[in-house]
Short mmCIF file of C-alpha atoms in Angstrom, two decimals:
data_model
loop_
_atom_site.label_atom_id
_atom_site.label_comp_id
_atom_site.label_asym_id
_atom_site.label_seq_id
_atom_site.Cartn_x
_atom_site.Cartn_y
_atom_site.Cartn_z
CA UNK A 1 -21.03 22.42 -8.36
CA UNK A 2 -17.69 20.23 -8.55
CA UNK A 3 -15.82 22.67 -6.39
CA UNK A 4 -18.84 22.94 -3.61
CA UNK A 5 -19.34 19.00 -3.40
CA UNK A 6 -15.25 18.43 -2.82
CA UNK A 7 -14.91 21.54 -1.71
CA UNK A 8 -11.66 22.12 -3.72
CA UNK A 9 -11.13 25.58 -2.91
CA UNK A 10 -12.14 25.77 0.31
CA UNK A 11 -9.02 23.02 1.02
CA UNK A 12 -6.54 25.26 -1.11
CA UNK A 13 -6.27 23.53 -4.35
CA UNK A 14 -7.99 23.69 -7.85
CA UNK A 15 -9.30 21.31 -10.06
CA UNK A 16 -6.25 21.51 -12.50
CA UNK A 17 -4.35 20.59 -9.06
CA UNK A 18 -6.22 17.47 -8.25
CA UNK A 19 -6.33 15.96 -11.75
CA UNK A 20 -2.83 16.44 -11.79
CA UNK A 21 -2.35 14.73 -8.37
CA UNK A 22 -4.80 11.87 -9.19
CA UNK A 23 -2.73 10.98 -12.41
CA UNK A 24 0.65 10.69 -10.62
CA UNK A 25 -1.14 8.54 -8.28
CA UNK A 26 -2.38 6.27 -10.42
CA UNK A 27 1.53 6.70 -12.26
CA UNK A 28 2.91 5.49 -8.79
CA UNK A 29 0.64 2.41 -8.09
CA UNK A 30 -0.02 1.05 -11.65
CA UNK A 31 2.75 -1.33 -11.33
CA UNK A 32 -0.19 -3.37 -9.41
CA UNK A 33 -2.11 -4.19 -12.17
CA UNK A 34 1.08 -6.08 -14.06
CA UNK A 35 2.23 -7.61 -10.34
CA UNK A 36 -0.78 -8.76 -8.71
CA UNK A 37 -1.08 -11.68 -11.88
CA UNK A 38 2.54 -12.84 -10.76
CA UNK A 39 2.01 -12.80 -7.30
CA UNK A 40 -1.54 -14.47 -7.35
CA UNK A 41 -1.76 -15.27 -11.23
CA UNK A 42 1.62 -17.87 -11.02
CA UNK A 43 0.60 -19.89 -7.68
CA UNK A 44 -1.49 -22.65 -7.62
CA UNK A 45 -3.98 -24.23 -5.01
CA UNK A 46 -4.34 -26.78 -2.86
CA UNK A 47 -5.82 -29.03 -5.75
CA UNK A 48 -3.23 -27.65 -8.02
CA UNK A 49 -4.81 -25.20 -10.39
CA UNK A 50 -4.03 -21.57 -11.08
CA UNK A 51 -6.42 -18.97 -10.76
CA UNK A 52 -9.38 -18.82 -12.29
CA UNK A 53 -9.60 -22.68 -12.36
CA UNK A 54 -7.20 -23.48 -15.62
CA UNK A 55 -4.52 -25.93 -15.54
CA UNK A 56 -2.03 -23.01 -17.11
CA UNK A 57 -2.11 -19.45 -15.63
CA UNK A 58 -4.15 -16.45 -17.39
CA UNK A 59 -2.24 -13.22 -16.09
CA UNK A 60 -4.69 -11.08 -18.58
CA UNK A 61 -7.70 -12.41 -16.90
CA UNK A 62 -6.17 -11.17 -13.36
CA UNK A 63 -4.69 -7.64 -14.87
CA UNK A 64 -8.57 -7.08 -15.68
CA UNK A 65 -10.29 -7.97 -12.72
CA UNK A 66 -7.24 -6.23 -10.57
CA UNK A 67 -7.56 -3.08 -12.30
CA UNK A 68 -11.45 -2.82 -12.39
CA UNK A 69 -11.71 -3.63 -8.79
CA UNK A 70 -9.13 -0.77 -7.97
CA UNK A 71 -10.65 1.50 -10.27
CA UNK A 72 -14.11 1.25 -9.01
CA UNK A 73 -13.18 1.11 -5.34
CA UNK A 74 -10.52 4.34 -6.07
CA UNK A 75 -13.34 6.35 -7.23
CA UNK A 76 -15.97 5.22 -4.51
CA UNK A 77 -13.54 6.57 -2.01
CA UNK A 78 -13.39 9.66 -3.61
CA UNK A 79 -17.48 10.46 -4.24
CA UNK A 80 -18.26 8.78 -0.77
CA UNK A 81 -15.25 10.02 1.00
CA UNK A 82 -13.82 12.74 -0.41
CA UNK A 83 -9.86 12.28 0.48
CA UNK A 84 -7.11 11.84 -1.28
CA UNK A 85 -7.01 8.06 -1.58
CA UNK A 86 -6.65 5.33 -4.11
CA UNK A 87 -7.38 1.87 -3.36
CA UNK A 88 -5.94 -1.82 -4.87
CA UNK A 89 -4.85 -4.80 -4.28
CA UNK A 90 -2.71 -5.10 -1.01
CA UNK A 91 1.32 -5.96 -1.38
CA UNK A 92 1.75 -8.60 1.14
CA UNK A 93 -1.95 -9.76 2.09
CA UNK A 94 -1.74 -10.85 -2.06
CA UNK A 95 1.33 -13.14 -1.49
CA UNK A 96 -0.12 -14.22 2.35
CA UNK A 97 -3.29 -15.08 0.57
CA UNK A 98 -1.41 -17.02 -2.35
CA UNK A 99 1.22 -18.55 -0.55
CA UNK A 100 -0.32 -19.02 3.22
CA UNK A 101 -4.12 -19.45 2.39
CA UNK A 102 -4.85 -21.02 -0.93
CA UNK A 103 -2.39 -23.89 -0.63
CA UNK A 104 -4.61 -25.31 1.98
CA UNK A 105 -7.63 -24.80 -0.54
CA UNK A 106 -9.34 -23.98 -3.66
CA UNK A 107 -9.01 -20.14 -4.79
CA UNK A 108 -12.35 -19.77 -4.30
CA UNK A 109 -12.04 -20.97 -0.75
CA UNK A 110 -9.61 -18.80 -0.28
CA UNK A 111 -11.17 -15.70 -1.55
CA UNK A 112 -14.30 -16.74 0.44
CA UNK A 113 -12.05 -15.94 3.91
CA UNK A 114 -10.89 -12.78 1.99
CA UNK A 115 -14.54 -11.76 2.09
CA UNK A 116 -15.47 -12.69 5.69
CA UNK A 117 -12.23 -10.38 6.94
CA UNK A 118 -13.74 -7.74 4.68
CA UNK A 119 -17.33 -8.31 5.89
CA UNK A 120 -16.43 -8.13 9.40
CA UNK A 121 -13.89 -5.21 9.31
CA UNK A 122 -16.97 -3.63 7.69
CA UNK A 123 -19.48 -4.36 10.70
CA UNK A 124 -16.44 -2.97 13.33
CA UNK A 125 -16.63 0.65 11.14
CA UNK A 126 -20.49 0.82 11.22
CA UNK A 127 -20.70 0.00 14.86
CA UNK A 128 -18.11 2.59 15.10
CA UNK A 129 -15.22 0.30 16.61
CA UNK A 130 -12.79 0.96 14.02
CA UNK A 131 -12.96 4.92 14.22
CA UNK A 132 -12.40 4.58 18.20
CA UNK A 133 -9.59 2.74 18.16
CA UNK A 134 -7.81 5.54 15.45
CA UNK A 135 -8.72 8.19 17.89
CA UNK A 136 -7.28 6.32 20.78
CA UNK A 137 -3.91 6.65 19.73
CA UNK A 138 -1.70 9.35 21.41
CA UNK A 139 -1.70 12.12 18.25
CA UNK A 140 2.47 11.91 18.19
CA UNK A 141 2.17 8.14 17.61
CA UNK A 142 -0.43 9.25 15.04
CA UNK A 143 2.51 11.47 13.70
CA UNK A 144 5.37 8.50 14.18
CA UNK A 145 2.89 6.50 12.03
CA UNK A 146 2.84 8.86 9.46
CA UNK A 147 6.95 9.37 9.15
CA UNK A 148 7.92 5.22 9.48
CA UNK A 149 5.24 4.87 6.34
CA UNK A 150 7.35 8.04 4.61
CA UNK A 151 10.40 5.47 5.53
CA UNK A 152 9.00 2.63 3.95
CA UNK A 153 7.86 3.86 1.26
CA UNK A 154 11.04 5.53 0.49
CA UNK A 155 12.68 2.32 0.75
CA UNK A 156 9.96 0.43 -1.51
CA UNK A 157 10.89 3.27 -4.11
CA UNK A 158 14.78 2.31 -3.40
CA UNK A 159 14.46 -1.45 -3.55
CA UNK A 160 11.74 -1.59 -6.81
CA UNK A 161 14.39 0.80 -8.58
CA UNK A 162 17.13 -1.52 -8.09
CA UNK A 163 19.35 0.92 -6.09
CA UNK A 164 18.89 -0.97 -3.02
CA UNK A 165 18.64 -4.93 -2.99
CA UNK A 166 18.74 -8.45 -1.45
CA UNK A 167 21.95 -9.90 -0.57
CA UNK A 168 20.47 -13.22 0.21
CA UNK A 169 23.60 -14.19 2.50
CA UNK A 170 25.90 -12.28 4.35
CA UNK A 171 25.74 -10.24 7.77
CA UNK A 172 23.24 -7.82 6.37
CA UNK A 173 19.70 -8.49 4.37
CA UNK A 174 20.40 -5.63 1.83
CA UNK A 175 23.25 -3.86 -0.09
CA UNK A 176 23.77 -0.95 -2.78
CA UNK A 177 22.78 -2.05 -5.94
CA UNK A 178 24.70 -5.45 -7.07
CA UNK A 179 26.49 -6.38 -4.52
CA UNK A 180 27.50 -3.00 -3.89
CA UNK A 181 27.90 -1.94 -6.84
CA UNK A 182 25.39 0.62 -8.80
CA UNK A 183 25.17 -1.08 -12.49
CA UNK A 184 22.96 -0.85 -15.46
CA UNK A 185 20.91 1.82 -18.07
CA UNK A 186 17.96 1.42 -15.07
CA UNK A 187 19.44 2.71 -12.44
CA UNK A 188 21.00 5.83 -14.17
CA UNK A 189 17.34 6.69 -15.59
CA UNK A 190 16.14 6.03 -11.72
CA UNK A 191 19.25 8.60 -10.90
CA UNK A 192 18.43 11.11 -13.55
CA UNK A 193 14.23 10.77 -12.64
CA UNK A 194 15.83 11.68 -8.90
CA UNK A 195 17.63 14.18 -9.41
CA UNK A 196 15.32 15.87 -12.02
CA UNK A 197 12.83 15.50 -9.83
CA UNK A 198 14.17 17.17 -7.16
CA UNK A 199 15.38 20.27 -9.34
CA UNK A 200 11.62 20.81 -10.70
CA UNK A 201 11.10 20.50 -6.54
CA UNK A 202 13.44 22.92 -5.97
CA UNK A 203 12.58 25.28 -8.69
CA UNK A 204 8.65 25.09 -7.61
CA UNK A 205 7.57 23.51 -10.61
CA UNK A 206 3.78 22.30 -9.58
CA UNK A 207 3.84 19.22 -12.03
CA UNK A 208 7.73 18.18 -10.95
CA UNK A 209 6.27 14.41 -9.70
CA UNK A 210 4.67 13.88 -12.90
CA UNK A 211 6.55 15.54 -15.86
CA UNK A 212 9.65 13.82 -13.49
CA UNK A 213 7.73 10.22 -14.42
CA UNK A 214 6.82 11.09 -17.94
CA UNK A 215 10.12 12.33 -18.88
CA UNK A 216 12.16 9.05 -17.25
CA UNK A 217 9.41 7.10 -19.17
CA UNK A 218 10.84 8.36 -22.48
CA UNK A 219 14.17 7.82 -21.47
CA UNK A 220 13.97 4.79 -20.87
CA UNK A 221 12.17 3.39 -23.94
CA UNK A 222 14.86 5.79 -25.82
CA UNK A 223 17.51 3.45 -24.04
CA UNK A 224 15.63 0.05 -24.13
CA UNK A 225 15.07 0.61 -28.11
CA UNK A 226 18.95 1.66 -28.48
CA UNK A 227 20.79 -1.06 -26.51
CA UNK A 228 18.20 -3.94 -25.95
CA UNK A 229 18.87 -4.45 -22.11
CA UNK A 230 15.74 -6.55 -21.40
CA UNK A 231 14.24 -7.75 -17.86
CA UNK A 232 16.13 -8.01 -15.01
CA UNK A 233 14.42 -11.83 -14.10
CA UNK A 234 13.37 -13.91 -17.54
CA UNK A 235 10.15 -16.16 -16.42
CA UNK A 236 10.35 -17.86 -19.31
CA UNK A 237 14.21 -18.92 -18.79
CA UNK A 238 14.35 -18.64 -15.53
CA UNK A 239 17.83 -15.96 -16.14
CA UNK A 240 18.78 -13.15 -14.21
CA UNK A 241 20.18 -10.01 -15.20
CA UNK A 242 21.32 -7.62 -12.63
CA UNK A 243 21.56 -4.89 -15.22
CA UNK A 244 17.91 -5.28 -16.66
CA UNK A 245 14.51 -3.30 -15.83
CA UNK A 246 12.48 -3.96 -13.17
CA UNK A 247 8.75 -5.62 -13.53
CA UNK A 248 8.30 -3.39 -16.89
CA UNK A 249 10.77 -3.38 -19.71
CA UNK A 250 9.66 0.22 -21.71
CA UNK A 251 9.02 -0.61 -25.27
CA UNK A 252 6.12 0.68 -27.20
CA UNK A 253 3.66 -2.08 -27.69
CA UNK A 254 2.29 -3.62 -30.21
CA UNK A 255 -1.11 -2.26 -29.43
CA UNK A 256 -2.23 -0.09 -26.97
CA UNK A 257 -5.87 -1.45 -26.28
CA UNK A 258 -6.91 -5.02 -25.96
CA UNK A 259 -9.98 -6.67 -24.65
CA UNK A 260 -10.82 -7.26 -21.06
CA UNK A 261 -11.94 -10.60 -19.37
CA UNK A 262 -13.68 -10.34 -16.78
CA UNK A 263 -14.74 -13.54 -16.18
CA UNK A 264 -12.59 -13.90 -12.71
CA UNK A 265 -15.27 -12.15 -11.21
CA UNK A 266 -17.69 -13.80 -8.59
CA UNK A 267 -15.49 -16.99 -8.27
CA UNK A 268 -15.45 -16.99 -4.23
CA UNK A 269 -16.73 -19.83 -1.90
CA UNK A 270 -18.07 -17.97 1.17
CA UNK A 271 -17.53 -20.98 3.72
CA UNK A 272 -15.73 -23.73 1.46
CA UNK A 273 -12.26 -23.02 3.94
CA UNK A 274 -13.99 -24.59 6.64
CA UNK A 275 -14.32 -27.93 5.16
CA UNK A 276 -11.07 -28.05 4.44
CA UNK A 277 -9.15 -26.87 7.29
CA UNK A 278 -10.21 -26.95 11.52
CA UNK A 279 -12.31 -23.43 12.33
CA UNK A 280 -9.17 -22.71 14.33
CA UNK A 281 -7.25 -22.42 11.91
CA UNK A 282 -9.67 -20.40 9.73
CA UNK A 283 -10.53 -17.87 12.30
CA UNK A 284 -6.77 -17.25 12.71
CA UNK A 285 -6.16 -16.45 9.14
CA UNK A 286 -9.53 -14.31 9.48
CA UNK A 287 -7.80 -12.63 12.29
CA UNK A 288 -4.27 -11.87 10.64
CA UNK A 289 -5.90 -10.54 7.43
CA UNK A 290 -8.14 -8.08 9.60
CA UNK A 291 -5.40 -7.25 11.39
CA UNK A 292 -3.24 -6.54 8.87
CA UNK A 293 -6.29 -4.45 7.12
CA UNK A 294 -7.65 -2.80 10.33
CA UNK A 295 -3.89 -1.08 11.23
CA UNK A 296 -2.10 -1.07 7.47
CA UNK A 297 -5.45 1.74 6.57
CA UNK A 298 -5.36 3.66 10.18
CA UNK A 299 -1.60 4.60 9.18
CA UNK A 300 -2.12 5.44 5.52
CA UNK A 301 -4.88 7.02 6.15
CA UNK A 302 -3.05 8.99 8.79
CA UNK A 303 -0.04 9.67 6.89
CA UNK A 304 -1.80 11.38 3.86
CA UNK A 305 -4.39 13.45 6.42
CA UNK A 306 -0.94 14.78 7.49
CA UNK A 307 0.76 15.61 4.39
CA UNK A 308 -2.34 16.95 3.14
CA UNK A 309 -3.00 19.31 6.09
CA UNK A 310 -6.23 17.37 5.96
CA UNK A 311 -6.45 16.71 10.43
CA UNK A 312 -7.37 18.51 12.96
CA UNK A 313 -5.14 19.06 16.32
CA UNK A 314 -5.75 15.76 17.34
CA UNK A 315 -4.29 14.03 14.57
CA UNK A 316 -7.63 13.19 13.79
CA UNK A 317 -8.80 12.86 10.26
CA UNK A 318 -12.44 14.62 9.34
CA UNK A 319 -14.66 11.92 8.03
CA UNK A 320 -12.91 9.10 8.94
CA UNK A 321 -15.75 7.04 9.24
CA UNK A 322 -16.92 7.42 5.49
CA UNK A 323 -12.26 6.32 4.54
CA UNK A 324 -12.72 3.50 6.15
CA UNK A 325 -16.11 2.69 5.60
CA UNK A 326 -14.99 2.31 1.76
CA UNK A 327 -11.57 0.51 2.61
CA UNK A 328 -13.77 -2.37 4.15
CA UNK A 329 -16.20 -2.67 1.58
CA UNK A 330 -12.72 -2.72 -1.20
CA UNK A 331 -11.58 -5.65 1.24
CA UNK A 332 -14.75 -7.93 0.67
CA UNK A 333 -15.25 -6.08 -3.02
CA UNK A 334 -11.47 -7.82 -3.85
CA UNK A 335 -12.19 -11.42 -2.72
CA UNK A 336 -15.49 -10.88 -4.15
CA UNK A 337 -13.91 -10.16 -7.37
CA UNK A 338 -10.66 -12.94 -6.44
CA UNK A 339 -8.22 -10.99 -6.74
CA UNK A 340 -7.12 -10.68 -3.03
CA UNK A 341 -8.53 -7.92 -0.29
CA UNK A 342 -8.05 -4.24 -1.90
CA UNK A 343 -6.82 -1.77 0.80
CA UNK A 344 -5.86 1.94 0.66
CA UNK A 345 -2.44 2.44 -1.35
CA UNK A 346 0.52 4.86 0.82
CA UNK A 347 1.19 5.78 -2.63
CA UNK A 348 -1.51 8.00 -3.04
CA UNK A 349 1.23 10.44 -1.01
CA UNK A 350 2.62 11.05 -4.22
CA UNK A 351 -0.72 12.56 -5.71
CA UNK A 352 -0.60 14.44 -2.84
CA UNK A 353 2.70 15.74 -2.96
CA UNK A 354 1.89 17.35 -6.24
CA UNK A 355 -0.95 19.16 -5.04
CA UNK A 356 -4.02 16.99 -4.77
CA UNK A 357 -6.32 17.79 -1.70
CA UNK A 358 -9.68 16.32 -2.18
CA UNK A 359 -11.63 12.74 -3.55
CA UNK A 360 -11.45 14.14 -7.17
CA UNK A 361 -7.65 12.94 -7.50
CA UNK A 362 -9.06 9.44 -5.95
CA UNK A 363 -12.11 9.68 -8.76
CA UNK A 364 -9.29 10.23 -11.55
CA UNK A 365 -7.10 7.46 -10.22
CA UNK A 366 -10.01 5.75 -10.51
CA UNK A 367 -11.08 6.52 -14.08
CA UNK A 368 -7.61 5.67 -15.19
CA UNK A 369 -7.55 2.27 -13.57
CA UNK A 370 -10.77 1.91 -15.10
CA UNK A 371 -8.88 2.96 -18.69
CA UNK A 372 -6.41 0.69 -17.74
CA UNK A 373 -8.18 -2.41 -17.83
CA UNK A 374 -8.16 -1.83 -21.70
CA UNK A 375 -5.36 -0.27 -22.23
CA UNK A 376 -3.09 -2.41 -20.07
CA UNK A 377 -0.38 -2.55 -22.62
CA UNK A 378 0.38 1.16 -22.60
CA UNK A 379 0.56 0.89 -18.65
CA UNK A 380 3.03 -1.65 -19.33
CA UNK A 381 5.55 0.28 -20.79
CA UNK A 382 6.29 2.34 -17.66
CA UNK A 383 9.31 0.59 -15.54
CA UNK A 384 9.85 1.10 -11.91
CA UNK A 385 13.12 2.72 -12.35
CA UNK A 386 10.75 5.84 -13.87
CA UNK A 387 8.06 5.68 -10.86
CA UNK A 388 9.92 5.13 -8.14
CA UNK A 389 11.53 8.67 -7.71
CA UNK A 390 8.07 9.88 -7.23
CA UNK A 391 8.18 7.43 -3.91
CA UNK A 392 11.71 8.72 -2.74
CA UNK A 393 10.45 12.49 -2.58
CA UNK A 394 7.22 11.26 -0.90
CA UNK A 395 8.96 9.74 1.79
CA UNK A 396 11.41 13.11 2.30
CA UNK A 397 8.12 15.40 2.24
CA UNK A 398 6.24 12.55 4.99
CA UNK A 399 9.55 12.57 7.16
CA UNK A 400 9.58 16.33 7.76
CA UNK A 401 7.12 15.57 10.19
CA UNK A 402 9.38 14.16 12.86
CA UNK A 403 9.94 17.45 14.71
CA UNK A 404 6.22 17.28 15.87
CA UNK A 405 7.54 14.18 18.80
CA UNK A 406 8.67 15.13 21.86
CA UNK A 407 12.25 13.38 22.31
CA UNK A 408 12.63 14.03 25.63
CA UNK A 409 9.68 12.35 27.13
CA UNK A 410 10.46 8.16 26.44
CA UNK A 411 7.30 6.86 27.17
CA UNK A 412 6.63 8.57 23.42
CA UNK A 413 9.94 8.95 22.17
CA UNK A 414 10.95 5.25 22.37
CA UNK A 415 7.41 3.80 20.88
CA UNK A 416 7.45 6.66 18.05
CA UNK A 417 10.74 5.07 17.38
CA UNK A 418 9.96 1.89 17.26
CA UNK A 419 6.76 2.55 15.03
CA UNK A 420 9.29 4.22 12.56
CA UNK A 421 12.52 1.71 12.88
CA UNK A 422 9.90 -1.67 12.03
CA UNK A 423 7.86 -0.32 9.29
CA UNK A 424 10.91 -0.14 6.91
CA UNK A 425 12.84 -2.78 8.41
CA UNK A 426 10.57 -5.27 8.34
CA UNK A 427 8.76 -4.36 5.60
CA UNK A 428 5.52 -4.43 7.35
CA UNK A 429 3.27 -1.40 8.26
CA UNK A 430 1.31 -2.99 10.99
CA UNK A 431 4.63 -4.35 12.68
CA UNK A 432 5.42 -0.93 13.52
CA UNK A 433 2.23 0.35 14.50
CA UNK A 434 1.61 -2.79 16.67
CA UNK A 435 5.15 -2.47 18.69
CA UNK A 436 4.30 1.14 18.88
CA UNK A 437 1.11 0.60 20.69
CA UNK A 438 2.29 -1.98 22.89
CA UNK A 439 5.71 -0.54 24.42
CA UNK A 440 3.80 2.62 24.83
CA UNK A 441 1.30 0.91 27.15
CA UNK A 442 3.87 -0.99 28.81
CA UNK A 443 5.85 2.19 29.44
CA UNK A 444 3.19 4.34 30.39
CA UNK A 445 2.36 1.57 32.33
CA UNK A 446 5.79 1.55 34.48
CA UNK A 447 5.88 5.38 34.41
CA UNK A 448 3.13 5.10 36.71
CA UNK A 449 0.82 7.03 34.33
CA UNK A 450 -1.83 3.93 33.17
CA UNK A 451 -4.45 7.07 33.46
CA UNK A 452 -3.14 8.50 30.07
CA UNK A 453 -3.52 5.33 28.18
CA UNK A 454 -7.23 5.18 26.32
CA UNK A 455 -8.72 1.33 27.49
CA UNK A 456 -9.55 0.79 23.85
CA UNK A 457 -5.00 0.52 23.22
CA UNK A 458 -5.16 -1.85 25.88
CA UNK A 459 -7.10 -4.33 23.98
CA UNK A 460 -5.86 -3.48 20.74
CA UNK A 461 -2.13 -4.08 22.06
CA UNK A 462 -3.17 -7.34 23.27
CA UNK A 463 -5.09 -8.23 20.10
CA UNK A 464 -1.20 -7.32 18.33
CA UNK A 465 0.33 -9.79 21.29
CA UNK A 466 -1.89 -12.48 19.76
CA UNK A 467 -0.72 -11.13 16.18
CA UNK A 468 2.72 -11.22 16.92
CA UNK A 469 2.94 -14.87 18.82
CA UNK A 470 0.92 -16.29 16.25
CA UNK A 471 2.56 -19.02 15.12
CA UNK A 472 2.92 -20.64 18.03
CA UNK A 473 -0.20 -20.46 19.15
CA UNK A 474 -1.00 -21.86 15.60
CA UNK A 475 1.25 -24.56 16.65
CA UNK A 476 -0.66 -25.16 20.24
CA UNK A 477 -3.65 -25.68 19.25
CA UNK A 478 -2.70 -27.85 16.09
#
């Protein structure tokens, strides 16, 4: 009965296979559940209090709602959906809707717009809007989209390991390791997680992603427990230590369960925002978080349909209506729950990468998110420096793809390029995607050949116009 409903075998894989792959995705994205309460737990709102209403911030009671919210959302993907996919809190629309959003306004305010986008992307997927604008797009943009995400990804795996970093002056944003210089325990575990990696890879080892994790995991608490290196930034002191872990330092806890609180749950304000800033101004931070949603899921959910063999010869992705069906109800389901909009996670590519083919990896990412939101301190003790090489061979499997775009013809060569340059480079998925959609209109446009370009990327590359000049238009209209 489990293989017929997700159809396991007829897509190639077994049910060993996907619980495998649904583990090292939740391995790969757990880091959420300890960086969502610092991104969102450690700002305060426009009346000065920290989430969940205290006048001191209560990262446990965030950890717990974060986790449950991916957890449930993870697994509805894969019963409803049956792909590949694991859902949490979104990188980037967290810190927009902490930094940009609830400065101007309660949290629950805030969480109220976060709802709205997510009720609204929701109606554009039932009236079938969203699914026409993903099979609009030329299939070697599709396939662009898919190998700038592999990009970015790989450099999210570079930069959270430490290997690559912020210069914070200079001619150039980022340099090898500390300025230049590759120093530290962490980045020789991140090194020997690489390379080990890469030789289970090589040697056809069907578990390399996660024994690869598992193993670097036990190096480094053998090497935290010997010589005491510590975190790389001290909250507490405010110190920094180029040479220390990143996000987790990997010491057995304490204890490996505690208790969760759940009590963040329901605190949203549907239409509070609109007494406290001008409906202008609402409706354009509606419009960047949809946005942001409506493009950051097309490509992920592109980019794993490729590396999972799982589209057709359009680039099209079977039951694409059901994937993003789910990924709007996680966007209201994680202001609902205030913990910022929940979206689908790129990293599920690493689940993939070690075999996983079908919703039951999502289901077991799930469960384990669901596990996690008691056993948070055992999730704790894995440090980026142990994940991230699970991101770096990801991003080499999602690249391989870039022999399917015709260089010769620029009115595809120079958009797919641009779609794969911006993603990494400006650390934004939906930059890419949106200058990919709009120089290929524009060229197609001057090549004389409007004909081939679907009307639906006309309005969609002047809804990214509006995206892209909008913070002057923020300015116009005060």
């Amino acid at each position: 009965m489990l293989d017929s409903y997700f159809k396991i075998s007829q897509r190639g894989s077994t049910v060993v296979q996907e619980v495998r792959g649904g583990v090292v995705t939740f391995f790969t994205m757990a880091y959420i559940v300890a960086l969502n309460p610092l991104i969102i737990g450690l700002a305060k709102d426009g009346e000065g209090k920290f989430l969940g209403g205290g006048d001191a911030p209560n990262l446990a009671l965030v950890a717990a709602a974060t986790a449950l919210v991916a957890g449930v959302m993870s697994i509805l993907m894969g019963a409803v959906a049956n792909f590949p996919l694991a859902l949490a809190t979104g990188l980037g629309l967290n810190t927009f809707v902490a930094v940009g959003i609830a400065s101007q306004m309660t949290w629950a305010d805030a969480m109220g717009l976060v709802v709205l986008e997510g009720l609204i992307i929701t109606v554009l997927v039932l009236t079938g809007f969203r699914v026409a604008v993903f099979k609009a797009v030329p299939t070697q943009l599709k396939v662009a989209i898919s190998v700038g995400i592999g990009l970015f990804i790989a450099l999210i795996g570079l930069v959270d390991a430490g290997f690559v970093r912020r210069t914070g002056s200079g001619p150039v944003p980022v340099t090898l390791g500390d300025g230049g210089t590759l120093v530290g325990w962490p980045i020789i575990v991140f090194a020997f997680g690489l390379i080990l990696t890469i030789g289970l890879m090589v040697r056809k080892i069907k578990a390399a992603i996660l024994i690869g994790i598992v193993v670097s995991t036990i190096a480094a608490i053998a090497i935290e427990s010997s010589f005491k290196i510590g975190p790389n930034f001290d909250g507490a002191t405010g110190t920094v230590n180029p040479k220390g872990w990143g996000l987790n330092v990997p010491a057995m806890p304490d204890s490996v369960v505690a208790t969760p609180d759940f009590g963040l749950l329901g605190q949203f304000n549907l239409f509070g925002s609109f007494e406290k800033i001008s409906l202008v101004s609402a409706l354009l931070i509606i419009f960047s978080l949809l946005l942001a949603d409506f493009f950051d899921t097309m490509g992920t959910m592109t980019a794993i349909g490729q590396e999972s063999g799982l589209v057709d010869r359009d680039g099209n992705v079977p039951g694409a209506e059901r994937i993003l069906l789910v990924d709007s109800l996680a966007a209201a389901a994680g202001g609902a729950a205030g913990v910022s909009s929940n979206t689908s996670y790129i990293e599920s590519a690493a689940g993939v990468g070690e075999g996983a083919r079908t919703g039951l990896a999502s289901i077991v990412t799930g469960i384990c998110f669901l596990l996690t939101t008691f056993l948070a301190p055992l999730v704790a003790i894995i440090p980026y420096e142990a994940a991230t090489p699970a991101l770096i061979i990801v991003g080499f499997l999602m690249m391989t793809g870039i022999k399917q775009i015709d260089w010769d013809d620029l009115g595809i060569a120079i958009p797919a390029f641009l779609t794969i340059i911006l993603m990494p480079f400006t650390y934004n998925i939906s930059v890419g995607i949106g200058a990919g959609f709009v120089t290929y209109v524009v060229i197609r446009f001057i090549q004389g050949r409007k004909s081939e370009i679907h009307p639906l990327l006309f309005l969609v590359s002047g809804l990214f116009m509006v995206y892209f000049l909008a913070s002057p238009i923020n300015s116009w209209v005060g």
